[in-house]
Amino acid sequence: MYSPSFQPLLQSLLATLADLDFDYEQEREKLNTSPDANIKIRALEKLKARHYERRQPYIQQLAILQKRMMELRA
């Protein structure tokens, strides 16, 4: 059970991550239609890197939030 004070932030972070993941999957699907394998591979690598970079700040915020919640439980 999460503290009510953390719940809005937690929900917002998780929703943002879900949106980023959805966008990533949509872009991957588009790339699967590319007939050139080399272009497809390079584009997928760039897409993965971009996805990772976009997610990292939210993952870091989740880690900070989790640490704060654990500190309050102690």
Coordinates of C-alpha atoms in Angstrom, one line a residue:
M1 CA 0.0 0.0 0.0
Y2 CA 1.3 3.4 -1.0
S3 CA 1.0 6.6 1.0
P4 CA -1.8 8.7 -0.4
S5 CA 0.6 11.7 -0.7
F6 CA 2.8 9.7 -3.1
Q7 CA 0.0 8.1 -5.2
P8 CA -0.6 10.9 -7.7
L9 CA 3.1 11.2 -8.5
L10 CA 3.5 7.4 -8.7
Q11 CA 0.5 7.2 -11.1
S12 CA 1.8 10.0 -13.2
L13 CA 5.2 8.5 -13.5
L14 CA 3.8 5.1 -14.4
A15 CA 1.4 6.5 -16.9
T16 CA 4.2 8.4 -18.6
L17 CA 6.3 5.3 -18.8
A18 CA 3.3 3.4 -20.3
D19 CA 2.9 6.2 -22.9
L20 CA 6.6 6.1 -23.8
D21 CA 6.4 2.3 -24.1
F22 CA 3.3 2.5 -26.3
D23 CA 4.9 5.1 -28.6
Y24 CA 8.0 2.9 -28.8
E25 CA 6.0 -0.2 -29.8
Q26 CA 4.1 1.8 -32.4
E27 CA 7.4 3.1 -33.9
R28 CA 8.8 -0.4 -34.0
E29 CA 5.8 -1.7 -35.8
K30 CA 6.3 1.0 -38.5
L31 CA 9.9 0.0 -38.9
N32 CA 9.0 -3.6 -39.4
T33 CA 7.6 -2.7 -42.8
S34 CA 10.9 -1.4 -44.1
P35 CA 12.2 -3.6 -46.9
D36 CA 15.9 -2.7 -46.4
A37 CA 17.3 -4.8 -43.5
N38 CA 20.4 -2.6 -42.9
I39 CA 18.3 0.5 -42.7
K40 CA 15.8 -1.3 -40.4
I41 CA 18.6 -2.5 -38.1
R42 CA 20.1 1.0 -37.8
A43 CA 16.7 2.6 -37.3
L44 CA 15.8 0.1 -34.6
E45 CA 19.1 0.7 -32.8
K46 CA 18.4 4.5 -32.8
L47 CA 14.8 3.9 -31.7
K48 CA 15.9 1.7 -28.8
A49 CA 18.5 4.3 -27.7
R50 CA 16.0 7.1 -27.9
H51 CA 13.5 5.1 -25.9
Y52 CA 16.0 4.3 -23.2
E53 CA 17.0 8.0 -23.0
R54 CA 13.4 9.2 -22.8
R55 CA 12.6 6.6 -20.0
Q56 CA 15.6 7.2 -17.8
P57 CA 14.5 10.4 -16.1
Y58 CA 11.2 8.7 -15.1
I59 CA 12.9 5.6 -13.9
Q60 CA 15.2 7.7 -11.8
Q61 CA 12.2 9.6 -10.3
L62 CA 10.5 6.2 -9.5
A63 CA 13.7 5.1 -7.7
I64 CA 13.8 8.3 -5.7
L65 CA 10.1 8.0 -4.9
Q66 CA 10.5 4.4 -3.8
K67 CA 13.4 5.3 -1.6
R68 CA 11.3 8.0 0.1
M69 CA 8.4 5.6 0.6
M70 CA 10.8 3.1 2.2
E71 CA 12.3 5.7 4.5
L72 CA 8.8 6.7 5.7
R73 CA 8.0 3.0 6.5
A74 CA 11.1 2.6 8.6

